[in-house]
CSV table of C-alpha atoms in Angstrom, one decimal:
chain,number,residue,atom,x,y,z
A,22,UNK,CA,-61.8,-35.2,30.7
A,23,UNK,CA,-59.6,-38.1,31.5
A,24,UNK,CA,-58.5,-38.6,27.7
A,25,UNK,CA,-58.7,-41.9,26.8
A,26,UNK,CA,-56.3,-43.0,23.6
A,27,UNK,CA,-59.8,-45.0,22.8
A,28,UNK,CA,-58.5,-46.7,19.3
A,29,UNK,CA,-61.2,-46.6,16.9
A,30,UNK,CA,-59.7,-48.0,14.3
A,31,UNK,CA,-61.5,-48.4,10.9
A,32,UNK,CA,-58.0,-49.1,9.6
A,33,UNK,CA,-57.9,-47.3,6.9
A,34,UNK,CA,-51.5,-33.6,13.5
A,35,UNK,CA,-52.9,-30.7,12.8
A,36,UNK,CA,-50.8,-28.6,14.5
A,37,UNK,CA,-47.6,-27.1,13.7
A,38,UNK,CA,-44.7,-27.7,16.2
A,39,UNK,CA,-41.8,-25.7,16.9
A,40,UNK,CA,-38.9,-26.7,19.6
A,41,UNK,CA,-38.2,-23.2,22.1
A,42,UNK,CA,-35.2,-23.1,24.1
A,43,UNK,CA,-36.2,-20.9,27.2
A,44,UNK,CA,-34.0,-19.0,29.3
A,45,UNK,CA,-36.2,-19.4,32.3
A,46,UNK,CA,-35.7,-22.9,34.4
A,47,UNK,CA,-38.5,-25.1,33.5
A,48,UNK,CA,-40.8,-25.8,36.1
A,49,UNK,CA,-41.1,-29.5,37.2
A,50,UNK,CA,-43.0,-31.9,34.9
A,51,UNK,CA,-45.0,-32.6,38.7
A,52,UNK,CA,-46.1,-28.9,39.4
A,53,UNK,CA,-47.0,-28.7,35.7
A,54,UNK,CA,-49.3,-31.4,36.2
A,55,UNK,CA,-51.0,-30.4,39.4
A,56,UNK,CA,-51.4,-27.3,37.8
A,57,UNK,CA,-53.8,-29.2,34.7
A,58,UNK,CA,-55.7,-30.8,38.3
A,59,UNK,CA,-56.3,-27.2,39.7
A,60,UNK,CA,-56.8,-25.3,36.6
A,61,UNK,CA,-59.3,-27.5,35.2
A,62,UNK,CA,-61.5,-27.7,38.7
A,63,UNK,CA,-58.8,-28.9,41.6
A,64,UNK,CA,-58.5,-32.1,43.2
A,65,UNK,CA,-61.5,-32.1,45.6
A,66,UNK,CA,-63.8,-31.5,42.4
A,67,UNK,CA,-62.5,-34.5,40.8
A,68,UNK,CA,-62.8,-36.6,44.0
A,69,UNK,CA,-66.3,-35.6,44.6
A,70,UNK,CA,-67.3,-37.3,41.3
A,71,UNK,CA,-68.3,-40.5,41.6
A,72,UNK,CA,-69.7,-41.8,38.6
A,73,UNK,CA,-70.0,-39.9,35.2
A,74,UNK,CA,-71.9,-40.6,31.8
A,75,UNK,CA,-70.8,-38.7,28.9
A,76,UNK,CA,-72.6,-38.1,26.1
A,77,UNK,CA,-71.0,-36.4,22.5
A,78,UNK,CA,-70.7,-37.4,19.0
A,79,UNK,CA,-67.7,-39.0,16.7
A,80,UNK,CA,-67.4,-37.5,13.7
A,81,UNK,CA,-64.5,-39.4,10.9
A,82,UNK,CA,-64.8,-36.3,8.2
A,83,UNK,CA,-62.8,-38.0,5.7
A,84,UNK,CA,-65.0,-41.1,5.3
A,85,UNK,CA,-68.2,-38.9,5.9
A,86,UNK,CA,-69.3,-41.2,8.6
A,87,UNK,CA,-71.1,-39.9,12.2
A,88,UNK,CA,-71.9,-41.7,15.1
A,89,UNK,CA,-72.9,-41.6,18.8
A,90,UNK,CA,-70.4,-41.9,21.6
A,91,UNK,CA,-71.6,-42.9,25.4
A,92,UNK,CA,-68.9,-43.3,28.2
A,93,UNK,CA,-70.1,-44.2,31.0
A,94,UNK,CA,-67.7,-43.9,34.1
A,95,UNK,CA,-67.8,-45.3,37.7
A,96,UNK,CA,-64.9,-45.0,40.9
A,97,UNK,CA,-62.4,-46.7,41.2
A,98,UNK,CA,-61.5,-48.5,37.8
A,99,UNK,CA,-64.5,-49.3,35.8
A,100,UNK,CA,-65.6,-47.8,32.5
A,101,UNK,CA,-67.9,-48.8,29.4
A,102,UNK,CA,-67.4,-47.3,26.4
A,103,UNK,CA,-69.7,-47.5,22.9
A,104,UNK,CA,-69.4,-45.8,20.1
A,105,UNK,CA,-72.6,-46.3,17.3
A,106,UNK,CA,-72.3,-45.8,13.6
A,107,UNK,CA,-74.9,-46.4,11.2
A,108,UNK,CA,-72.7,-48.0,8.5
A,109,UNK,CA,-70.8,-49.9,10.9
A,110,UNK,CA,-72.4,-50.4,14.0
A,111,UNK,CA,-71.7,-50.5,17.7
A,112,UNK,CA,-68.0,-50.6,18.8
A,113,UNK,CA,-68.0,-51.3,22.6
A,114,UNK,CA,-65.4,-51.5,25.0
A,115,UNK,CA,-64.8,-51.6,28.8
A,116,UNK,CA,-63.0,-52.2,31.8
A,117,UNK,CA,-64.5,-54.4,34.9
A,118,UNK,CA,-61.5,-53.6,37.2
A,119,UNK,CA,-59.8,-56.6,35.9
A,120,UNK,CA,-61.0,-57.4,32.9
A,121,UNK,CA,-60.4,-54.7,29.6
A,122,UNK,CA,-62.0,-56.3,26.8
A,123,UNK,CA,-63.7,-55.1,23.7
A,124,UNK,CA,-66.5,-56.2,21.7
A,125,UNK,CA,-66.8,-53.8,17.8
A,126,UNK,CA,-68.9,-54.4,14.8
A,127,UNK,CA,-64.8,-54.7,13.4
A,128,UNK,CA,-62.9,-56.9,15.5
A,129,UNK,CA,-65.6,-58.9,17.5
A,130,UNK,CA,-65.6,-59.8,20.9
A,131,UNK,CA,-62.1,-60.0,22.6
A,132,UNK,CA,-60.3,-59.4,25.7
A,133,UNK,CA,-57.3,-57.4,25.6
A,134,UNK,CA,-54.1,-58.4,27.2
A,135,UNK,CA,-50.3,-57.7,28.2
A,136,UNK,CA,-49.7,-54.0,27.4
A,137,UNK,CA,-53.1,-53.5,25.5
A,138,UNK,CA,-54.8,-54.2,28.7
A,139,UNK,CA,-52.5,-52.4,30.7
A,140,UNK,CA,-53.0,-49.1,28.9
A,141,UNK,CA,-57.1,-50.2,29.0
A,142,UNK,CA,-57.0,-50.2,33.0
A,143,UNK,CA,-55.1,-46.7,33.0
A,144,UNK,CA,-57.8,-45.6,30.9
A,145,UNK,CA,-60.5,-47.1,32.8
A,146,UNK,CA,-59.0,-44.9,36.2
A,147,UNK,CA,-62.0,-42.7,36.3
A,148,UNK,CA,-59.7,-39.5,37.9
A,149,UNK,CA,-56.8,-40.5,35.7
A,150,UNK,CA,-55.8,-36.6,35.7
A,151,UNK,CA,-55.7,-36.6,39.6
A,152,UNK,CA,-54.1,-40.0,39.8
A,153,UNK,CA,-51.2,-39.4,37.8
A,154,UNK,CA,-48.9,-40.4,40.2
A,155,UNK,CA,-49.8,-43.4,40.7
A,156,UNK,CA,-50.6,-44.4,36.7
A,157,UNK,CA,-47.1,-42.8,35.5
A,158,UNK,CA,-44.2,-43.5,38.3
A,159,UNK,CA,-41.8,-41.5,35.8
A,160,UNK,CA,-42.7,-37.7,34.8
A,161,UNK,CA,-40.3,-35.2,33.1
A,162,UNK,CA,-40.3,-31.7,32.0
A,163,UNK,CA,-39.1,-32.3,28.3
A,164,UNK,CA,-38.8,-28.5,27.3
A,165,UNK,CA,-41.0,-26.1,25.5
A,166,UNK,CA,-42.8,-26.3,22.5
A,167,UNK,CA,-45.0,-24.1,20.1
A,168,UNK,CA,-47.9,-25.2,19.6
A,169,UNK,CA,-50.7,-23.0,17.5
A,170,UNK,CA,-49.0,-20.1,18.5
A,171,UNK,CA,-48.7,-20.9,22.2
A,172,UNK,CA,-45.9,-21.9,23.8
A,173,UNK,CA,-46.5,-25.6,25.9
A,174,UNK,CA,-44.7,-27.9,28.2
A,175,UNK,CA,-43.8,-31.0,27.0
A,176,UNK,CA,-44.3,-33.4,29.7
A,177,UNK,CA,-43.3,-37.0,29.6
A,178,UNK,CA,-45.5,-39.5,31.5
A,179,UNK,CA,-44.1,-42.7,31.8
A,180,UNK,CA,-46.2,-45.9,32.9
A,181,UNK,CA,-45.0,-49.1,34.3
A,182,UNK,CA,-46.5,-50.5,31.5
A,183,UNK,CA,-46.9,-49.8,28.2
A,184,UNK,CA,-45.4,-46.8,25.8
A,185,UNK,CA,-45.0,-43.1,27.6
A,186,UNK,CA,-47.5,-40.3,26.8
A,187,UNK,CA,-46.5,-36.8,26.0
A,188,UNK,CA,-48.9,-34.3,27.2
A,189,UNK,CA,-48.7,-30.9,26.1
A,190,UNK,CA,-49.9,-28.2,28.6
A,191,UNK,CA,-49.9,-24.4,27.8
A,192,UNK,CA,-47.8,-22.1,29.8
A,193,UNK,CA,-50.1,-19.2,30.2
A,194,UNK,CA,-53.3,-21.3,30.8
A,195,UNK,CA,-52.1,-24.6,32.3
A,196,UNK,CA,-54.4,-26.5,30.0
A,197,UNK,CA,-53.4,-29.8,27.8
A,198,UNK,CA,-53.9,-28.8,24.4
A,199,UNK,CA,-52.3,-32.3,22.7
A,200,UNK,CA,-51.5,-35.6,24.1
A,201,UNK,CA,-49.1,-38.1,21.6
A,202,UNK,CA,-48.3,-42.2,22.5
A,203,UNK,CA,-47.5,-45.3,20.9
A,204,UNK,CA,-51.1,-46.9,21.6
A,205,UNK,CA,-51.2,-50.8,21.9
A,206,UNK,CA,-53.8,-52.7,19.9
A,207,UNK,CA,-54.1,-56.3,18.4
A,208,UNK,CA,-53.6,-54.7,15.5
A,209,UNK,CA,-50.4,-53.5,16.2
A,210,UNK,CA,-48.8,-50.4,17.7
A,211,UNK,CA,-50.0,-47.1,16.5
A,212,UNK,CA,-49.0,-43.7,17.1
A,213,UNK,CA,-51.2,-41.4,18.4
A,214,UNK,CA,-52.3,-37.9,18.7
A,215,UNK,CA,-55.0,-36.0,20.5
A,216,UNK,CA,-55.7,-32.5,20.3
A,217,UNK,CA,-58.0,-30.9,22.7
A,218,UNK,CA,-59.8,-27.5,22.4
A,219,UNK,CA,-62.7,-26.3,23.2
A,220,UNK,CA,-62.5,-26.5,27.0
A,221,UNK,CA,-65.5,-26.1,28.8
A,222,UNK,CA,-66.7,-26.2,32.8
A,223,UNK,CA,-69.0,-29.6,32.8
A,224,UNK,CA,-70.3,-30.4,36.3
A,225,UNK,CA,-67.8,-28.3,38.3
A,226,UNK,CA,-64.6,-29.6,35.8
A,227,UNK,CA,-63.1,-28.2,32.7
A,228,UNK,CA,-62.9,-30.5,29.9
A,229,UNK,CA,-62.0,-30.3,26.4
A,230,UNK,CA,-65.2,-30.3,24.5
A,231,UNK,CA,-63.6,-30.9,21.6
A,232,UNK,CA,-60.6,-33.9,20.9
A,233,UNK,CA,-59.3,-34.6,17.8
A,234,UNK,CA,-57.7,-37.8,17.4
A,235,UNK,CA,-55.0,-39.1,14.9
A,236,UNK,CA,-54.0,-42.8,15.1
A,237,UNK,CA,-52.5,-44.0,11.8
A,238,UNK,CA,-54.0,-42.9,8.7
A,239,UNK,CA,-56.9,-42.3,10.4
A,240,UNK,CA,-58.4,-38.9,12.0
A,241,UNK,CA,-61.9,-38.3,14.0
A,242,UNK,CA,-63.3,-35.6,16.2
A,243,UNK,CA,-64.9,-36.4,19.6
A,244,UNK,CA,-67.5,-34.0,20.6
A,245,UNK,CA,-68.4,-33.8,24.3
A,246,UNK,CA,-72.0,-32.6,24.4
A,247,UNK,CA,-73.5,-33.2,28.2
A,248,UNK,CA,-71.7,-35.0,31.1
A,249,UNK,CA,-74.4,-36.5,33.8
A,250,UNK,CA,-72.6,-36.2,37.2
A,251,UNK,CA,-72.5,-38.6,39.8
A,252,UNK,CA,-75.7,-40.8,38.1
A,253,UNK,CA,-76.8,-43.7,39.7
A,254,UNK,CA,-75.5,-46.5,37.2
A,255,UNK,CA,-76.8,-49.8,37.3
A,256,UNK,CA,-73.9,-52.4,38.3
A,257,UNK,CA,-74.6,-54.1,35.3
A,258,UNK,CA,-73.8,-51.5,32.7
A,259,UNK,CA,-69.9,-52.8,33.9
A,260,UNK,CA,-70.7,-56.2,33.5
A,261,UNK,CA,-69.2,-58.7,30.3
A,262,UNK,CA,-71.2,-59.1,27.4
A,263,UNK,CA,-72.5,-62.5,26.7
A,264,UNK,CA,-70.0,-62.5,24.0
A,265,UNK,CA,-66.7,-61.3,26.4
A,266,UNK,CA,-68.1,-63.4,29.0
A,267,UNK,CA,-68.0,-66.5,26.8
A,268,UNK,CA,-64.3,-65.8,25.8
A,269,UNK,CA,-63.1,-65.1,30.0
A,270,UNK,CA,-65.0,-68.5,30.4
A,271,UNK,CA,-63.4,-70.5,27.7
A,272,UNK,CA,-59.7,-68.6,28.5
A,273,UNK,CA,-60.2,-70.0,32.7
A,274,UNK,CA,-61.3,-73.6,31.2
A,275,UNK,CA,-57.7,-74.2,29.7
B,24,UNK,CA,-72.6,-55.1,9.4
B,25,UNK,CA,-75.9,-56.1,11.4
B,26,UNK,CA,-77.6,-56.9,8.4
B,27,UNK,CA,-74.8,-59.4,6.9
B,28,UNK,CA,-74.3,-61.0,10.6
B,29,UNK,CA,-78.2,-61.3,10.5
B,30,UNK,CA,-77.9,-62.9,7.0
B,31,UNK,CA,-75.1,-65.5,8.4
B,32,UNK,CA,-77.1,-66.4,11.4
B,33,UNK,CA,-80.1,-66.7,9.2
B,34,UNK,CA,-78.4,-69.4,6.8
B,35,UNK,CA,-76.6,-71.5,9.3
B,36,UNK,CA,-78.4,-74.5,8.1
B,37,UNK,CA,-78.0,-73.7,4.6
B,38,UNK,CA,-75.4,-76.0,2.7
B,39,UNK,CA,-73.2,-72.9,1.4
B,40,UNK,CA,-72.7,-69.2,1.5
B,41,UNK,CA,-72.2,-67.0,-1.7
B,42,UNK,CA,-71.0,-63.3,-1.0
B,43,UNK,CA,-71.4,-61.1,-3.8
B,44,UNK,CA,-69.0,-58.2,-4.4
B,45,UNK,CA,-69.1,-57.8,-7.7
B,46,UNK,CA,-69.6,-53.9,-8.9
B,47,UNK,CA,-68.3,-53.5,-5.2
B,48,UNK,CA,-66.2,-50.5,-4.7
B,49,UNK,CA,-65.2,-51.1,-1.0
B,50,UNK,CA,-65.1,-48.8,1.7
B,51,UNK,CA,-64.1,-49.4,5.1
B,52,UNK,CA,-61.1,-51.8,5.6
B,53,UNK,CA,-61.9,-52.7,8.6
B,54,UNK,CA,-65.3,-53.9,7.4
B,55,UNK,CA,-63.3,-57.1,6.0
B,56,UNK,CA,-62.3,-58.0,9.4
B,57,UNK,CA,-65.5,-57.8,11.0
B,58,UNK,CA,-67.2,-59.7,8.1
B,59,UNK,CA,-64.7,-62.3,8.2
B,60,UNK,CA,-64.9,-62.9,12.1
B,61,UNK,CA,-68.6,-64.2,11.0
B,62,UNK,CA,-66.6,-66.9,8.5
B,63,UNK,CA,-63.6,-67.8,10.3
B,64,UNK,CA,-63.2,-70.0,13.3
B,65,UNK,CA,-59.4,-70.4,14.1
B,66,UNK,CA,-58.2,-67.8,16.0
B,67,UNK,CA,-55.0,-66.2,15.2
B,68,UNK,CA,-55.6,-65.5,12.0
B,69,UNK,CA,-55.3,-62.2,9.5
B,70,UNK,CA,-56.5,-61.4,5.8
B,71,UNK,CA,-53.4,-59.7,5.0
B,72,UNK,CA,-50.9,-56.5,6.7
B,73,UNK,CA,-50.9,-52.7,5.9
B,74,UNK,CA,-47.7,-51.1,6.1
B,75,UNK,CA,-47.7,-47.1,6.7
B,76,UNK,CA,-44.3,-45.1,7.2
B,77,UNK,CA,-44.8,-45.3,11.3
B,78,UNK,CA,-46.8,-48.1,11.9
B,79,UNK,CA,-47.6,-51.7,10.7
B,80,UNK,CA,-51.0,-52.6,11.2
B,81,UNK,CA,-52.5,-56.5,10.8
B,82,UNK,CA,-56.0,-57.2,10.3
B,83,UNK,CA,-57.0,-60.0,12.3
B,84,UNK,CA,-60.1,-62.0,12.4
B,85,UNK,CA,-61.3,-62.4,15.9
B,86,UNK,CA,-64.0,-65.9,15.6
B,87,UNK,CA,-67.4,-64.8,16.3
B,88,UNK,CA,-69.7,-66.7,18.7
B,89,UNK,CA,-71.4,-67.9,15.9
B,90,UNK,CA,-69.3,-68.6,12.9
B,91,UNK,CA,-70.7,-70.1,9.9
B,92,UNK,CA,-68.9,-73.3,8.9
B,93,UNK,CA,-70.0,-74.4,5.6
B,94,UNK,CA,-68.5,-73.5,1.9
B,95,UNK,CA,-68.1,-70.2,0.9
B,96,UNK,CA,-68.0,-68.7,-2.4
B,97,UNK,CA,-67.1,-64.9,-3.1
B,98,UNK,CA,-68.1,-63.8,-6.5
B,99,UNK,CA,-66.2,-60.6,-7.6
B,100,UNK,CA,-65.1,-58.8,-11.0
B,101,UNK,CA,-63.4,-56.3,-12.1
B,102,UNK,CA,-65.3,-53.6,-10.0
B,103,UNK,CA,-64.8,-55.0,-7.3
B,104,UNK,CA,-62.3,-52.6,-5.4
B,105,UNK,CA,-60.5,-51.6,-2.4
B,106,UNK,CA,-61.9,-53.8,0.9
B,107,UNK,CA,-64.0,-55.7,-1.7
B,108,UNK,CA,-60.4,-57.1,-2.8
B,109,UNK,CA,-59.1,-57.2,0.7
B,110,UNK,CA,-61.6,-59.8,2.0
B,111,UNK,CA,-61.9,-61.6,-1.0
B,112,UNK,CA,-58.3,-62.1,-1.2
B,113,UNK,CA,-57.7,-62.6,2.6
B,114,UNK,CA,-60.1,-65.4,3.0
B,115,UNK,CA,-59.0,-67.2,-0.5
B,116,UNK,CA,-55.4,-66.7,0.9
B,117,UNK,CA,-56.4,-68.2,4.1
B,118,UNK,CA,-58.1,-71.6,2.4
B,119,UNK,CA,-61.9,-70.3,4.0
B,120,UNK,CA,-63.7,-69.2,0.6
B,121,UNK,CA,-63.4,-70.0,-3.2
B,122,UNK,CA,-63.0,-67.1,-5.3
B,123,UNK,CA,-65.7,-67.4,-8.7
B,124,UNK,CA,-65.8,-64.1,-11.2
B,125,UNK,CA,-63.3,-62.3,-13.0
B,126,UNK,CA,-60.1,-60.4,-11.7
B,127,UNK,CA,-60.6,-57.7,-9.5
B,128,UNK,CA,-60.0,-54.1,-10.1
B,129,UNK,CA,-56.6,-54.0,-8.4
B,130,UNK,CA,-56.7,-50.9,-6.3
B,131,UNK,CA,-57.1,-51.8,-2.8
B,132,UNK,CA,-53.9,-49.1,-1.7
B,133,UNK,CA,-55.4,-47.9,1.9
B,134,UNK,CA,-56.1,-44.5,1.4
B,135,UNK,CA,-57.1,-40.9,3.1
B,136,UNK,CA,-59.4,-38.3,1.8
B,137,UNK,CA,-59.0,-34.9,2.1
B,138,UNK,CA,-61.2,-31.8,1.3
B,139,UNK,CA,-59.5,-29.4,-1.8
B,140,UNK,CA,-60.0,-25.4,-0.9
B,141,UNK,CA,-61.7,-25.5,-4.1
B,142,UNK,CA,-64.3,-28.2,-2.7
B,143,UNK,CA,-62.9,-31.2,-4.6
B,144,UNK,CA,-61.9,-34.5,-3.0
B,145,UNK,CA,-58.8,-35.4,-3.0
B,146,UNK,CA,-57.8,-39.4,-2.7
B,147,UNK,CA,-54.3,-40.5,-1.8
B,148,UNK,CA,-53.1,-43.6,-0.9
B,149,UNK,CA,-51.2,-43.5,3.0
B,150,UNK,CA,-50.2,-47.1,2.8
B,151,UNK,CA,-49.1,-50.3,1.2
B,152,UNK,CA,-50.9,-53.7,1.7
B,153,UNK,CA,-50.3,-56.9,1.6
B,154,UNK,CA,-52.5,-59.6,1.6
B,155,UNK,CA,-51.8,-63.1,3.7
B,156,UNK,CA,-50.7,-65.0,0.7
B,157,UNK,CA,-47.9,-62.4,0.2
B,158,UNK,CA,-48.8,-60.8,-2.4
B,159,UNK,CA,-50.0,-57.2,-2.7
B,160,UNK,CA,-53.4,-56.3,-4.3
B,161,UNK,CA,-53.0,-53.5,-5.7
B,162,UNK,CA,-51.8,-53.9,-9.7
B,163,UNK,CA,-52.5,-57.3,-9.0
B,164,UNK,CA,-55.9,-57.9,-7.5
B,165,UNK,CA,-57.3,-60.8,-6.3
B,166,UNK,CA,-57.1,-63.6,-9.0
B,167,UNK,CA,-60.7,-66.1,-9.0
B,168,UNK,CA,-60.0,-69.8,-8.5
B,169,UNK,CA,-62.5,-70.3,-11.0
B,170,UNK,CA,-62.8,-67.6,-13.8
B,171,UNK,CA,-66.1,-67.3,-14.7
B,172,UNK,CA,-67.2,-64.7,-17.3
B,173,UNK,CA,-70.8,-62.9,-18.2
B,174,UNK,CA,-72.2,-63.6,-21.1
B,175,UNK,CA,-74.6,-61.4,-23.2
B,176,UNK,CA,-76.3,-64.9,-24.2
B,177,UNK,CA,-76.5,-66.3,-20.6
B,178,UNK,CA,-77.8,-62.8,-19.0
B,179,UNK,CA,-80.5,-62.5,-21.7
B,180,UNK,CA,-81.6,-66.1,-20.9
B,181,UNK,CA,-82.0,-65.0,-17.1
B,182,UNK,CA,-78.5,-67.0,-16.1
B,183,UNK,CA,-76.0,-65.8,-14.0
B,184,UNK,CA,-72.7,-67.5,-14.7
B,185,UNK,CA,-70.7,-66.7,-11.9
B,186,UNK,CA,-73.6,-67.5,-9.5
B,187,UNK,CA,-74.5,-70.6,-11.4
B,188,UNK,CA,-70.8,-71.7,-10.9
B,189,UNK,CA,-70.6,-70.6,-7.1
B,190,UNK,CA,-74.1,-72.9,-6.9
B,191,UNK,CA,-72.3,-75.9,-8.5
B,192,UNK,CA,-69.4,-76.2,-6.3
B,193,UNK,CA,-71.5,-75.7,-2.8
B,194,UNK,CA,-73.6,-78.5,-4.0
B,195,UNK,CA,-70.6,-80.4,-4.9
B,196,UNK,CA,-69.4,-80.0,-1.5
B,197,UNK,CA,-72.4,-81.3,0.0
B,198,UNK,CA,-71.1,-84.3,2.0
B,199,UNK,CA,-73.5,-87.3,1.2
């Protein structure tokens, strides 16, 4: 699964941490993350997939609330993202290639700018985890840290754009187990943490099943259920809503 | 948040808006924001800011396509809690609604739940808030511009006070 920091903030880290000094000489933050490319499928099964649609659930335990999650995914750059909850309604968001924009039950219809958008068109990079190079020009080995027991390197990925993330990746397995950034929203900036479990082979690729996501005071549970591969999806599902369309119009009148 | 954007489209014609939150307990802060985008036509503006330890977080009101122009009056009391408080207070302190009832409860702290071993709930408040006027909510509440009590007398006699005032002022806004 590309993770995508996908803020879904209502506005209202589970895991313990522990800093390891190794003897051994870290590997480099670059082999750790081709390593996440192979272990979870390789390269050629990433590039083979075209288009994806997920399907999975949101669950926010605190407030008692579920929903439905649908991320639909197309080569090179374009995503659409919605997220439907009963007691609030549909949150949608996407990227065009050019456009990132957002349209929720919560903040309305909007398009997202400066480093917002920036972080929106990484996330809208369909093979983010094969692309790393070219989405974060700056990777480092950090050092070693325990996480649930296991020990993980710390990798920092550092965009042109926009705050770095810190993936986690586990030594024996290779796997990300927890992503952290500084997330850029309207709002304001908000820390964020992801942790992923549950990893499971959908369509020829390992992805976590399971992502737990803390942004503020705020914690949810994506549940990946079924991943179509390589659908045909309609040109349109990437298209502006009426609502997004209106604002990109009124924005090129000025 | 359908149903009250169906209810705003419904009564764009009409010659004032009343939203009742009294006996309202919130819920969902972000709620406020949505609701207000339906209310509020200049961009760039926010009901109020919550300040956690890491982060400070503004809630904005992004202008619908459709945002209803007319008066508004928001009726609350003193159950009228949490996001109740934050939209009601936001929009007074930005000039869009007129605030009718009694004073609000006062406890509009953000908050988190968590689940006790035991079973119980546990409520704790991860945040302060401010709203746009600069004052805080919570011990204070959202203060009506027009205080308007129940009365035993008027209830039994099938009146509303607080509605019957909200009425008064939208007609008195009417523009000839």
């Amino acid at each position: 699964m590309n993770r995508r920091v996908s803020i879904l903030l209502l506005a209202v880290a589970g895991t313990g941490v522990t800093l390891v000094y190794g003897a051994d000489p870290l590997p480099s933050a670059e082999s750790i993350l081709d390593r996440y490319v192979q272990v979870t499928g390789g390269k050629p099964a990433y590039e083979k997939r075209k288009t994806e649609i997920a399907h999975g659930t949101v669950d926010f335990p605190a407030l008692g609330i579920k929903g439905s999650m649908t991320r639909y995914a197309a080569q090179p750059d374009k995503y659409y993202y919605t997220v439907d909850i009963a007691a609030i309604g549909k949150m949608e968001s996407g990227v065009n290639g050019t456009v990132a924009w957002e349209n929720s039950a919560i903040l309305g219809p909007r398009i997202k700018s400066g480093v917002e958008r920036a972080e929106a068109i990484r996330e809208g990079n369909m093979n983010a985890t094969v692309n790393w190079r070219k989405l974060y020009p700056k990777v480092e080995n950090a050092g070693i840290e325990v996480i649930d027991g296991e020990e993980c390197y710390k990798v920092i990925m550092t965009p042109d754009e926009g705050q770095p993330v810190i993936g986690y990746y586990q030594k024996k397995s290779g796997l990300q187990v927890k992503l952290s950034t500084v997330a850029s929203t309207q709002m304001g900036d908000i820390p964020v943490e992801m942790i992923a479990s549950d990893y499971k082979n959908f369509g020829g690729i390992l992805e976590p099943a399971k992502v737990t996501q803390k942004a503020g005071p705020q914690e949810f549970t994506m549940t990946l259920d079924r991943v179509e591969v390589n659908p045909v999806i309609p040109p349109e599902r990437f298209a502006l809503p009426d609502e997004v369309r209106a604002l990109v119009d009124k924005a090129a009148a000025k | 948040m359908a149903s009250f954007q169906q209810a705003v489209e419904s009564c764009k014609a009409c010659d004032g808006l009343i939203i009742d939150l009294r006996g309202n307990p919130g819920g969902i802060g972000g709620m406020a924001m949505g609701m207000a985008g339906f209310l509020v036509d200049k961009p760039d503006q926010r009901l109020g800011t919550m300040y956690l330890r890491d982060s400070t977080l503004k809630f904005v009101v992004n202008p619908r396509a459709n945002v209803y122009s007319g008066p508004v009056a928001v009726l609350v009391d003193g159950c009228s809690a949490s996001t109740s408080e934050i939209f009601a207070g936001g929009l007074k302190d930005l000039g869009r609604a007129r605030v009718f009832g009694t004073r609000t409860a006062a406890v509009a702290l953000p908050s988190a739940f968590e689940r006790l071993p035991n079973g119980d709930g546990f409520q704790y408040a991860v945040a302060n808030y401010i709203s746009e006027g600069g004052q805080p909510l919570e011990r204070l509440g959202v203060a009506p511009d027009v205080v308007v009590e129940l009365t035993r007398a008027a209830l039994l006699a099938g009146h509303d006070a607080v509605v019957d005032a909200a009425m008064s002022w939208i007609r008195s806004q009417k523009k000839p």
